[in-house]
Short mmCIF file of C-alpha atoms in Angstrom, two decimals:
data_model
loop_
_atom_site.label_atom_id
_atom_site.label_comp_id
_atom_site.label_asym_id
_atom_site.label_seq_id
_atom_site.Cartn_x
_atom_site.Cartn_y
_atom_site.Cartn_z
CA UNK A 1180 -1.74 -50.27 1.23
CA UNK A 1181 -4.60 -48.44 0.06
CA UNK A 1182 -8.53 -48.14 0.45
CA UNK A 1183 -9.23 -45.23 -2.76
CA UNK A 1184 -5.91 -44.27 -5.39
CA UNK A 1185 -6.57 -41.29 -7.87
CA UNK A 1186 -4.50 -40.63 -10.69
CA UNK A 1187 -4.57 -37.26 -12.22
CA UNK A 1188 -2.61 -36.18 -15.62
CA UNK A 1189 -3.21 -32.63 -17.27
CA UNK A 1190 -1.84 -30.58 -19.10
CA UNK A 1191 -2.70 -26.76 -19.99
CA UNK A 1192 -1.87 -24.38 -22.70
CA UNK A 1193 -2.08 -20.40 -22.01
CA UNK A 1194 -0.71 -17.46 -24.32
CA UNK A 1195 -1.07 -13.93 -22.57
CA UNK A 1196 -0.37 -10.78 -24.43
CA UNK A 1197 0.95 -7.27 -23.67
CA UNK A 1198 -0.15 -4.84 -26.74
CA UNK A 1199 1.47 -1.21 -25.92
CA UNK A 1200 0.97 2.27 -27.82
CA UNK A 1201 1.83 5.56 -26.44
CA UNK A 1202 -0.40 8.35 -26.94
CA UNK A 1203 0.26 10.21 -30.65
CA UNK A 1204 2.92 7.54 -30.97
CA UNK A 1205 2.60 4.70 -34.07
CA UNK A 1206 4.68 2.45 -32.58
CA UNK A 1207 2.90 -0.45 -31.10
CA UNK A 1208 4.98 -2.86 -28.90
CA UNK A 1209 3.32 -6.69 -28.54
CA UNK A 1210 5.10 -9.19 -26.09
CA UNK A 1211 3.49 -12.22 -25.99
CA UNK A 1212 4.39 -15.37 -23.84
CA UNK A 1213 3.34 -18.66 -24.34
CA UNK A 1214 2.86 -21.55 -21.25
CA UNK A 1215 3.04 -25.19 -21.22
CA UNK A 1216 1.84 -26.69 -18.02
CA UNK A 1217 1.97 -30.56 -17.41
CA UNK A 1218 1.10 -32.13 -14.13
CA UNK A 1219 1.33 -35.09 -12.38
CA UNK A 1220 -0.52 -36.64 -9.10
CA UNK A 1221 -0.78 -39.65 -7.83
CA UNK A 1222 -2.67 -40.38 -4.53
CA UNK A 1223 -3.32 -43.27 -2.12
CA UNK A 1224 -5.85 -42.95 0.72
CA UNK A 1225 -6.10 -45.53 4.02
CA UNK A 1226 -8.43 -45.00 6.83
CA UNK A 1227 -6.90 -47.67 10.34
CA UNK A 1228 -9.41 -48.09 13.12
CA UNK A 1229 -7.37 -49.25 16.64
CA UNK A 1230 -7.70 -49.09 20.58
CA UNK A 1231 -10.07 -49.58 22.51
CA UNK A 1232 -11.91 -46.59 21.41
CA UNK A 1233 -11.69 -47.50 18.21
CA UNK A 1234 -9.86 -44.74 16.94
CA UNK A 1235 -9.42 -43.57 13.52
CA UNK A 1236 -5.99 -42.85 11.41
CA UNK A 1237 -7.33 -41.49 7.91
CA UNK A 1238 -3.96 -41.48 6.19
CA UNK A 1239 -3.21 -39.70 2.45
CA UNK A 1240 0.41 -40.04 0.45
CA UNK A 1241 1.88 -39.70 -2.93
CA UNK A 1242 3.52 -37.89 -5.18
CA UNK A 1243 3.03 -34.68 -7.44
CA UNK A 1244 4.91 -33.11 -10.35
CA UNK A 1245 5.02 -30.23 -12.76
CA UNK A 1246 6.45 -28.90 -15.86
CA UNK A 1247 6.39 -25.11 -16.61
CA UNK A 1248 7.61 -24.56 -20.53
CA UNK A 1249 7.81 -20.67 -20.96
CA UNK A 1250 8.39 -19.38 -24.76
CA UNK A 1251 8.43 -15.37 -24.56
CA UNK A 1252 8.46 -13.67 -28.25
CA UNK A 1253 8.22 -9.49 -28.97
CA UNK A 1254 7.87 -7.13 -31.54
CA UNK A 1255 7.64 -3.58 -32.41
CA UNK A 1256 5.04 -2.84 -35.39
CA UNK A 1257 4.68 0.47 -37.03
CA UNK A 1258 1.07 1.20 -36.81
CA UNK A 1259 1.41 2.94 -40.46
CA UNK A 1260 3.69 1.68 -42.48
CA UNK A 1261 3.41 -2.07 -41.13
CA UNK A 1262 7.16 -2.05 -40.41
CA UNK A 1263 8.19 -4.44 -37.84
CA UNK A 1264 11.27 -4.11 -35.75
CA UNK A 1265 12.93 -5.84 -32.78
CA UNK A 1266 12.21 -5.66 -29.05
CA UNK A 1267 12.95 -6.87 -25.82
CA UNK A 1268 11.17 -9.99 -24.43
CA UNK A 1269 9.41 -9.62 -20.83
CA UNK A 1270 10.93 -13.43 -19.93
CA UNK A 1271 13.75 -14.89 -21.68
CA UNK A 1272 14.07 -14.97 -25.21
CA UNK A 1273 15.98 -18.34 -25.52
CA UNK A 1274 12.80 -20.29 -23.19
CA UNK A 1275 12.35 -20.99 -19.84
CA UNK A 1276 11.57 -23.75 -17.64
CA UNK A 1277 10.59 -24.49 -14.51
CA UNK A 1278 9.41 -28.32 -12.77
CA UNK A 1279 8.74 -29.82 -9.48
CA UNK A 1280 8.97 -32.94 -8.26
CA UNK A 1281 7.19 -33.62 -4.33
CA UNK A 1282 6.42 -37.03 -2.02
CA UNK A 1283 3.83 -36.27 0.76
CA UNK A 1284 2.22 -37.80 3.68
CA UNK A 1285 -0.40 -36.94 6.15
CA UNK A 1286 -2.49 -38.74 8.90
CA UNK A 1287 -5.98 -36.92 10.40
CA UNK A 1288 -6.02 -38.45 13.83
CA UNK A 1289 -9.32 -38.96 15.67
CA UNK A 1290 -7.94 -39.42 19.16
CA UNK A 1291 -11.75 -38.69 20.55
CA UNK A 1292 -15.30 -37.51 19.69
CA UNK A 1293 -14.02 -34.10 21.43
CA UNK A 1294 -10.36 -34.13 19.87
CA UNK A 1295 -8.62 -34.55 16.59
CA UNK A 1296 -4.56 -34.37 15.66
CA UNK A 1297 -3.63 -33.75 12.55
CA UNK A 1298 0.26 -34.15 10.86
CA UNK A 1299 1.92 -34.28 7.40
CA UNK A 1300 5.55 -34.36 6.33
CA UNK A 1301 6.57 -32.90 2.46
CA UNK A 1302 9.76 -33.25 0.50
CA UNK A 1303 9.79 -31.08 -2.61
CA UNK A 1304 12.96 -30.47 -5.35
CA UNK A 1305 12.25 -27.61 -7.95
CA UNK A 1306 14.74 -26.89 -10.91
CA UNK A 1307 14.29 -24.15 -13.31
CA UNK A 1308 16.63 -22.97 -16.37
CA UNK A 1309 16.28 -19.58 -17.92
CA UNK A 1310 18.38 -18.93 -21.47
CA UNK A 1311 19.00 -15.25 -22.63
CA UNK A 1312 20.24 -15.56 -26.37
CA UNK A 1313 19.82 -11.99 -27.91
CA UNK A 1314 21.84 -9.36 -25.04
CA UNK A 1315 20.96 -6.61 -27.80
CA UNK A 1316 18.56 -4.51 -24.93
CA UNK A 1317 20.17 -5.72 -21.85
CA UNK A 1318 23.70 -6.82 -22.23
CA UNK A 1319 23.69 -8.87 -18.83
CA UNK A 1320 27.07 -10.50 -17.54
CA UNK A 1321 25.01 -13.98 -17.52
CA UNK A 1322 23.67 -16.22 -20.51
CA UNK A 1323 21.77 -18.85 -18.49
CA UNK A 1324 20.77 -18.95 -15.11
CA UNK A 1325 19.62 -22.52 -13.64
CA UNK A 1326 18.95 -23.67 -10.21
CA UNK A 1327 18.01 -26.34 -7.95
CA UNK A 1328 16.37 -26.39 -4.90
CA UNK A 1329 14.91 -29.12 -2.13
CA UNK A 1330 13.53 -29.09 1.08
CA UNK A 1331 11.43 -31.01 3.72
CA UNK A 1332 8.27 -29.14 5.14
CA UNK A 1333 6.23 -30.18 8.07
CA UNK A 1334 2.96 -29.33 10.20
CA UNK A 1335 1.31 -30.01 12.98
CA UNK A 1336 -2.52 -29.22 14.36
CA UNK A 1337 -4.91 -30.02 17.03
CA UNK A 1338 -8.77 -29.40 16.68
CA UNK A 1339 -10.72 -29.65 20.38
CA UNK A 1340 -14.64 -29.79 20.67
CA UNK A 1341 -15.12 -29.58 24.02
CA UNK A 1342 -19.02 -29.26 23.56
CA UNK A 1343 -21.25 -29.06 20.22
CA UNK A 1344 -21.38 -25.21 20.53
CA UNK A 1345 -17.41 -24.79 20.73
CA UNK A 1346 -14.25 -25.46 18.57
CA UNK A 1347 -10.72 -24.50 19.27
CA UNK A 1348 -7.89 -24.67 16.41
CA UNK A 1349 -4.48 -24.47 16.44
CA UNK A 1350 -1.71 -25.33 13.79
CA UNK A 1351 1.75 -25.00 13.25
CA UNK A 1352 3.71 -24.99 10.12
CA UNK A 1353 7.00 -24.35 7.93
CA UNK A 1354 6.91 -23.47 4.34
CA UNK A 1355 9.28 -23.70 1.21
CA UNK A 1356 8.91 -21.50 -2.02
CA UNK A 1357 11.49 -21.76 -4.61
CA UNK A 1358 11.69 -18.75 -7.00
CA UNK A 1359 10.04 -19.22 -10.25
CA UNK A 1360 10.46 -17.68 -13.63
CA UNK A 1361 8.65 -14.55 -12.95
CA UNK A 1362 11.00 -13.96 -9.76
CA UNK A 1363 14.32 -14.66 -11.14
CA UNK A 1364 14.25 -13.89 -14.81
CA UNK A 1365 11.53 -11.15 -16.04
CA UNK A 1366 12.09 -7.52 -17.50
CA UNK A 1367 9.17 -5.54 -16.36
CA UNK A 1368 8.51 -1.96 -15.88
CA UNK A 1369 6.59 -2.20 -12.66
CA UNK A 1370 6.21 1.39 -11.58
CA UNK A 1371 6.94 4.13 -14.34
CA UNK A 1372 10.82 5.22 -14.50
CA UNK A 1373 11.75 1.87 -12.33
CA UNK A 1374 12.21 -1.77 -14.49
CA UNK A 1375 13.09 -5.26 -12.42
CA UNK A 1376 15.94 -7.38 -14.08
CA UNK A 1377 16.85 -10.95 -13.38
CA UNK A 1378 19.04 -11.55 -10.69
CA UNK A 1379 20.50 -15.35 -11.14
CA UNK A 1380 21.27 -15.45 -7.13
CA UNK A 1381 18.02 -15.34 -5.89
CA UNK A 1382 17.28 -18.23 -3.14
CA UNK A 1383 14.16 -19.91 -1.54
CA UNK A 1384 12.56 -18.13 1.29
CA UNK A 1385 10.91 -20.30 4.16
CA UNK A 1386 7.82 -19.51 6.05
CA UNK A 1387 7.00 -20.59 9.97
CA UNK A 1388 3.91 -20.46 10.49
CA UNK A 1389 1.07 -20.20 13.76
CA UNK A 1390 -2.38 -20.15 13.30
CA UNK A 1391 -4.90 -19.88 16.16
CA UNK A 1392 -8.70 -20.77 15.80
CA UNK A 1393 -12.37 -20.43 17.47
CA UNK A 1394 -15.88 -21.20 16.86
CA UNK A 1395 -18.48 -20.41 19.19
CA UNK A 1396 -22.67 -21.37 18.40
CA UNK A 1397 -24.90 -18.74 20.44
CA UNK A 1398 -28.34 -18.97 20.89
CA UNK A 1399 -28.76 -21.83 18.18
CA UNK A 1400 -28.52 -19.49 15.48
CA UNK A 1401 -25.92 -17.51 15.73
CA UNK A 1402 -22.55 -18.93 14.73
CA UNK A 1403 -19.32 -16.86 15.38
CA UNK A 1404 -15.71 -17.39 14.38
CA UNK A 1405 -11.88 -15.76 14.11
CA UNK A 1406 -8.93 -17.07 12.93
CA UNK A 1407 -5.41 -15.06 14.16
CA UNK A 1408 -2.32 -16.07 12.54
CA UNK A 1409 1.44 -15.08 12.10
CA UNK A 1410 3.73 -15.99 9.69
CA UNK A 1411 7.86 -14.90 9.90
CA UNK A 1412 9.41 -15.51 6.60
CA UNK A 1413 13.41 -15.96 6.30
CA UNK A 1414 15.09 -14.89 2.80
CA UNK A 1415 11.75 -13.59 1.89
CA UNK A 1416 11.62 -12.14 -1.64
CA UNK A 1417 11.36 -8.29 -2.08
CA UNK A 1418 12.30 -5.91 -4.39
CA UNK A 1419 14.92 -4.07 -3.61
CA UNK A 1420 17.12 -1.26 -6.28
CA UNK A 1421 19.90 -3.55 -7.86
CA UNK A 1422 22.17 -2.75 -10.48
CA UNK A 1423 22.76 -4.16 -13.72
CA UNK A 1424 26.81 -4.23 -15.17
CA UNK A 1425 27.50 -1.93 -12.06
CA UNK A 1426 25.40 1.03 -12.95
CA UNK A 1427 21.94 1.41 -11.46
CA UNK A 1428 19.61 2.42 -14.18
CA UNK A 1429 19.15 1.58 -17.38
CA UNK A 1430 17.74 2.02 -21.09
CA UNK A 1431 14.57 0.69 -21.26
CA UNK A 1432 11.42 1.81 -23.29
CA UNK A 1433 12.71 5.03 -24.64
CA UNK A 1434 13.74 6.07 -21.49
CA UNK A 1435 16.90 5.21 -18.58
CA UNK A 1436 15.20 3.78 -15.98
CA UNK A 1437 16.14 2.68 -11.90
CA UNK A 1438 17.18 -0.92 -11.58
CA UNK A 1439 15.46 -2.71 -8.67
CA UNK A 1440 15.14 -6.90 -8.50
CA UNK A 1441 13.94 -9.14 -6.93
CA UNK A 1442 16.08 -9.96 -3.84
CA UNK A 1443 15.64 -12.30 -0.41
CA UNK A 1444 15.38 -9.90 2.24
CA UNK A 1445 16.67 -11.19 5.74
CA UNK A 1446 13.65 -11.27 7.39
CA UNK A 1447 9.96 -10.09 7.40
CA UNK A 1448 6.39 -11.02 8.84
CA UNK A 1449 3.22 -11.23 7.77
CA UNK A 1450 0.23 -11.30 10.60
CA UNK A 1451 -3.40 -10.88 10.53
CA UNK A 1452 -7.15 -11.48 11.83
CA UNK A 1453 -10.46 -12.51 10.39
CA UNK A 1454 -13.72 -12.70 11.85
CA UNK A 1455 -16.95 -14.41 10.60
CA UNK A 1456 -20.21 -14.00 11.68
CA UNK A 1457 -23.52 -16.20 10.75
CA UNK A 1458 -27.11 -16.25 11.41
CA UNK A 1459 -29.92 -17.08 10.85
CA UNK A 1460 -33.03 -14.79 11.76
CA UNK A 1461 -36.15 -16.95 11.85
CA UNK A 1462 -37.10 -19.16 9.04
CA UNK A 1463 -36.23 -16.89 6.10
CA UNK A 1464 -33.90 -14.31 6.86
CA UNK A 1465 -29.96 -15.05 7.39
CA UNK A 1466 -27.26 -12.82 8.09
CA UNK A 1467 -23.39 -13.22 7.22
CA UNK A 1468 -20.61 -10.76 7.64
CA UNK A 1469 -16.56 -11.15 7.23
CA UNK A 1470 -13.36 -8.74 8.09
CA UNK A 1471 -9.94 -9.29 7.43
CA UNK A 1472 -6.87 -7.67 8.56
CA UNK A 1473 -3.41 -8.02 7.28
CA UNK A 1474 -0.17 -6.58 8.59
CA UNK A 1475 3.07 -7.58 7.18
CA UNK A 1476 6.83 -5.34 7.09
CA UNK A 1477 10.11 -6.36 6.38
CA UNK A 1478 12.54 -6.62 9.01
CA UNK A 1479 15.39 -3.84 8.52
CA UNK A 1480 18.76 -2.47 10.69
CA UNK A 1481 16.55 0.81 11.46
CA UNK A 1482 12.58 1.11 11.22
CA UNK A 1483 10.73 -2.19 9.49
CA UNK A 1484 9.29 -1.22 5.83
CA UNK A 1485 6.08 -2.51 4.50
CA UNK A 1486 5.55 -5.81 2.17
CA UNK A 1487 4.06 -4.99 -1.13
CA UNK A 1488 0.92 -7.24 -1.87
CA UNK A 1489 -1.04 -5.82 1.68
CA UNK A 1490 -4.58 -5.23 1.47
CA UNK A 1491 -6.03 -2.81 3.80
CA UNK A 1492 -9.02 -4.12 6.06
CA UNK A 1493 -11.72 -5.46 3.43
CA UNK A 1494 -14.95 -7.51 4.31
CA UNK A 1495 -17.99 -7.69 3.21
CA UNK A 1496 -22.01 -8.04 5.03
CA UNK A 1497 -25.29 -8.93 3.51
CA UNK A 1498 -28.65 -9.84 4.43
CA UNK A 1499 -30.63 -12.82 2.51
CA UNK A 1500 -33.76 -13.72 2.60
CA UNK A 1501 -34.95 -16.79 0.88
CA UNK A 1502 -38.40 -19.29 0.28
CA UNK A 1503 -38.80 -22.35 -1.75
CA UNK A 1504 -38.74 -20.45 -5.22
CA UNK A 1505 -37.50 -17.35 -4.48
CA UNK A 1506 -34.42 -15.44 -2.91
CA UNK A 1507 -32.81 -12.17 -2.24
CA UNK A 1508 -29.71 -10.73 -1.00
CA UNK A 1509 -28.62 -7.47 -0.41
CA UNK A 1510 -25.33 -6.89 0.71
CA UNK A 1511 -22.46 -4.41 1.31
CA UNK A 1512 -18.51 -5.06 0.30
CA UNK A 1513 -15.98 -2.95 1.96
CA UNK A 1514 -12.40 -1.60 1.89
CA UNK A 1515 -10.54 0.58 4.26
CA UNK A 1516 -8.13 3.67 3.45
CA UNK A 1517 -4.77 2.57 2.49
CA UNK A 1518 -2.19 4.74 4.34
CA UNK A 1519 0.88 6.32 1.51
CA UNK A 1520 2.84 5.31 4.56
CA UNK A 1521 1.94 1.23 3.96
CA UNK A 1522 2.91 1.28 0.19
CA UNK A 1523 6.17 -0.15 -0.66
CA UNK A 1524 7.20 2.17 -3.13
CA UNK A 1525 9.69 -0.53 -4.94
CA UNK A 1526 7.46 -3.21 -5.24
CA UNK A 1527 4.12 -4.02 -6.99
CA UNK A 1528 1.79 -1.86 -5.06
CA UNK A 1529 1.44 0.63 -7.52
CA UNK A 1530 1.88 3.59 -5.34
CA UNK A 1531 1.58 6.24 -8.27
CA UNK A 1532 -2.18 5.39 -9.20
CA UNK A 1533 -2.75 6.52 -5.22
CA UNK A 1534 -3.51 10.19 -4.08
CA UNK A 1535 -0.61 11.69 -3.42
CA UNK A 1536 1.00 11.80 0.02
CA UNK A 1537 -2.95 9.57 0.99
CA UNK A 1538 -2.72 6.50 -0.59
CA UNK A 1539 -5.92 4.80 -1.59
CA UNK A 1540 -9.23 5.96 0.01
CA UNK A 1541 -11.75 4.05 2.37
CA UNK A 1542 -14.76 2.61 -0.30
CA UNK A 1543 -17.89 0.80 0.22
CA UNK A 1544 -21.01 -0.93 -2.59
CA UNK A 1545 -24.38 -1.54 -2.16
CA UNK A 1546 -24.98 -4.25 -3.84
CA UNK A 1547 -28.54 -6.84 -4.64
CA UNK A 1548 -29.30 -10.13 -6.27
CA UNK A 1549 -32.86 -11.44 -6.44
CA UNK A 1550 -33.50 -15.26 -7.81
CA UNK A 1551 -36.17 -16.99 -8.72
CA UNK A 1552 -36.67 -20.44 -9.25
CA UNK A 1553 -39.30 -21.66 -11.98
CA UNK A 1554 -38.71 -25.34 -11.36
CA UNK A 1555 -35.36 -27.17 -9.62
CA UNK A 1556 -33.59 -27.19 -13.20
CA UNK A 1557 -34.25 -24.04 -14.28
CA UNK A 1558 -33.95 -19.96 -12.60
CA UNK A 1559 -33.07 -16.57 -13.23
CA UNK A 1560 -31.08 -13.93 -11.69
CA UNK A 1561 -31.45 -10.70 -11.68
CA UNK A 1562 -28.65 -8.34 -9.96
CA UNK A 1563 -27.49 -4.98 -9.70
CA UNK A 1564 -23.47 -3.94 -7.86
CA UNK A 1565 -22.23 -0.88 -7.01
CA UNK A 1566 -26.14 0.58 -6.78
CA UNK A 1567 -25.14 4.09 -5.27
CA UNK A 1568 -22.71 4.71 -8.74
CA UNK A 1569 -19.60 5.25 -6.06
CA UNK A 1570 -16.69 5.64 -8.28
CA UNK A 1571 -13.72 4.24 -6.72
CA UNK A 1572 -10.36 1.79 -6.73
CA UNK A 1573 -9.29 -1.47 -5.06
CA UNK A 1574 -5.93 -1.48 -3.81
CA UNK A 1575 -2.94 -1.45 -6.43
CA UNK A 1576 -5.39 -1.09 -9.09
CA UNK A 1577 -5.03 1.54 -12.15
CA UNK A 1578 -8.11 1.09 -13.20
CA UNK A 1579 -11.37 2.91 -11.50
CA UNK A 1580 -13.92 -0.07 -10.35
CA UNK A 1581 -17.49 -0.23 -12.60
CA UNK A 1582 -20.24 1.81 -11.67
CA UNK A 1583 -23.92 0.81 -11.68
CA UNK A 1584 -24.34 -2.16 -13.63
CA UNK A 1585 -26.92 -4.87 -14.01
CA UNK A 1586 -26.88 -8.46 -14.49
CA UNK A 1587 -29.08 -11.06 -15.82
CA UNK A 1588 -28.23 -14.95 -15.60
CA UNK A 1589 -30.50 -17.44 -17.26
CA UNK A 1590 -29.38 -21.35 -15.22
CA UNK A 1591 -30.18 -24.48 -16.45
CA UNK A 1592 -29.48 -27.83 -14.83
CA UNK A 1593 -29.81 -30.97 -16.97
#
């Protein structure tokens, strides 16, 4: 049945915490959540040589699970007189759940020395139960919201070598995500004067999926590659402005805010490019580079609106030279401008840390790390990012990106 089996049991424990204080205000709001995380997988592997050409079926199955236990506590303290009052929870306040339970199977198939088929087949059910007890901040017309959800996921890919210097890729696939706790069941101001609510209906979206691949090897050295994929998503998950009790905004921080939710859209697409180059320039000196490009809107009755979560192009290119003790590497990371006209303004881009009416701006760091190597256990590291003190943002960030700053790393293998 089997030539390797690997069992793997874990289990992880994480508490994240939201502190909040408005300027000149005492009040400081905490909401802190608490995960459980148990998993589960068991996995056989089976390599089958037949045919004449001896051909090679290298076949993996099993099973995996998961348990998600969510606890989600708040609480308003009075910075000076240490009083403590009552708040509303960001998940809900009577626990939440969430578990998986999948069987797999996949076969690599090595038809020839030039070709290679790949396959797999996936069944997956996911439940998840969500109790609101105290409906003093949000009185919703729901107590509990539980689901259940299964489906059977597929792919399909062919790798051809035609010659050592060449490789060809293509793949085909369909996809399955259920909506989790943080989909169905949060309270969370996302953008100032808008706040998400649950919404109990929400359903799985499914993903089809096309991937195309190259690799071509010039001049012995220089190695070249680009990936081009789509991906059209049905019931995709979006937010969207909902309502909560029939009115569309309510109280929420001190303030009446816009409802919007999370809700499956009835279509949208996702498509992109990325391009990798590598080289190596005589015996010391090698070259890499990388760009991405992601496009992705949501399908409407009039003109298709952009997906939240987009980056704008990105990549990065450096230079490295290395010897037996020593290395260095100086390199450049990149981001383009992020139009105002690609932000969703409902989801989580965070269009209101953007310029106004520009969106984010075009950025790039000069960046260096030199290593040396005193013996094979032991080296040091010396680097410096952002070298040229740009100030700047990555997309959907709040935060300005660090200036100048240095680095030192002491390694030690034993």
């Amino acid at each position: 049945w089997d030539d390797e089996s690997k069992l793997i049991v874990s289990y992880q424990s994480i508490k994240e915490s939201r502190m909040v204080r408005r300027f000149k205000e005492t009040d400081l709001k905490n909401r802190v959540e608490g995960l459980d995380i148990f998993t589960v997988n068991l996995d056989f592997s089976k390599q089958i040589y037949h045919g004449a050409y001896d051909q090679q079926h290298e076949l993996n199955y099993g099973l995996d699970a998961f348990y998600n236990g969510v606890d989600s506590r708040a609480f308003s303290e009075d910075t000076e007189s240490g009083g403590v009052s009552s708040l509303d929870t960001r998940y809900p306040d009577g626990g939440s759940s969430m578990y998986s339970f999948a069987l797999y199977f996949t076969d690599t198939w090595e038809i020839s020395q030039k070709t290679i088929a790949n396959m797999g087949i996936r069944g997956s059910h996911v439940g998840l139960n969500a109790n609101f007890i105290d409906q003093t901040f949000f009185p919703f017309p729901f107590n509990s919201i539980s689901q259940r959800n299964s489906s059977i996921n597929g792919n399909l890919g062919l790798i051809y070598m035609p010659k050592e210097s060449l490789r060809f890729t293509l793949s085909a696939a369909t996809g399955f995500r259920a909506p989790n706790v943080d989909d169905v069941s949060k309270v969370f101001e996302s953008v100032p004067g808008k706040v998400i609510v649950p919404n109990p209906s929400l359903k799985p979206e499914y993903s089809y999926n096309l991937e195309w691949g190259s690799e071509v090897k010039l001049f012995k050295a220089l190695f070249l590659s680009m990936n081009v994929y789509g991906t059209y998503l049905s019931n995709a998950l979006t937010i969207q402005p909902g309502t909560v009790d029939g009115s569309d905004s309510v109280f929420y921080d001190g303030s009446y805010s816009e409802v919007i939710t999370t809700t499956n859209a009835s279509q949208a697409f996702v498509c992109g490019v990325e391009g990798v180059l590598r080289s190596k320039l005589g015996k010391y000196f090698d070259v890499f580079g990388t760009v991405n490009y992601t496009y992705g809107r949501i399908l409407t009755d009039s003109v298709p609106y952009p997906l939240d979560h987009i980056p704008p192009v990105y990549g990065k290119l450096s230079l490295d030279y290395h010897n037996k003790h020593f290395s260095l590497e100086v390199f450049v990371c990149y981001s383009g401008w992020k139009r105002y006209n690609d932000y969703n303004l409902l989801g989580e881009d965070n269009y209101a840390f953007a310029l106004p009416e520009e969106g984010m701006p075009s950025w790039y760091t000069l960046n260096t790390r030199l290593n040396y190597a005193f013996s094979k256990n032991i080296s040091l590291q010396l680097a410096c990012e952002n070298i040229l003190d740009r100030n700047y943002r990555s997309f959907a960030s709040n935060i300005s990106a660090p200036g100048r700053n240095f680095i030192v790393t002491l390694r030690g293998h034993f």
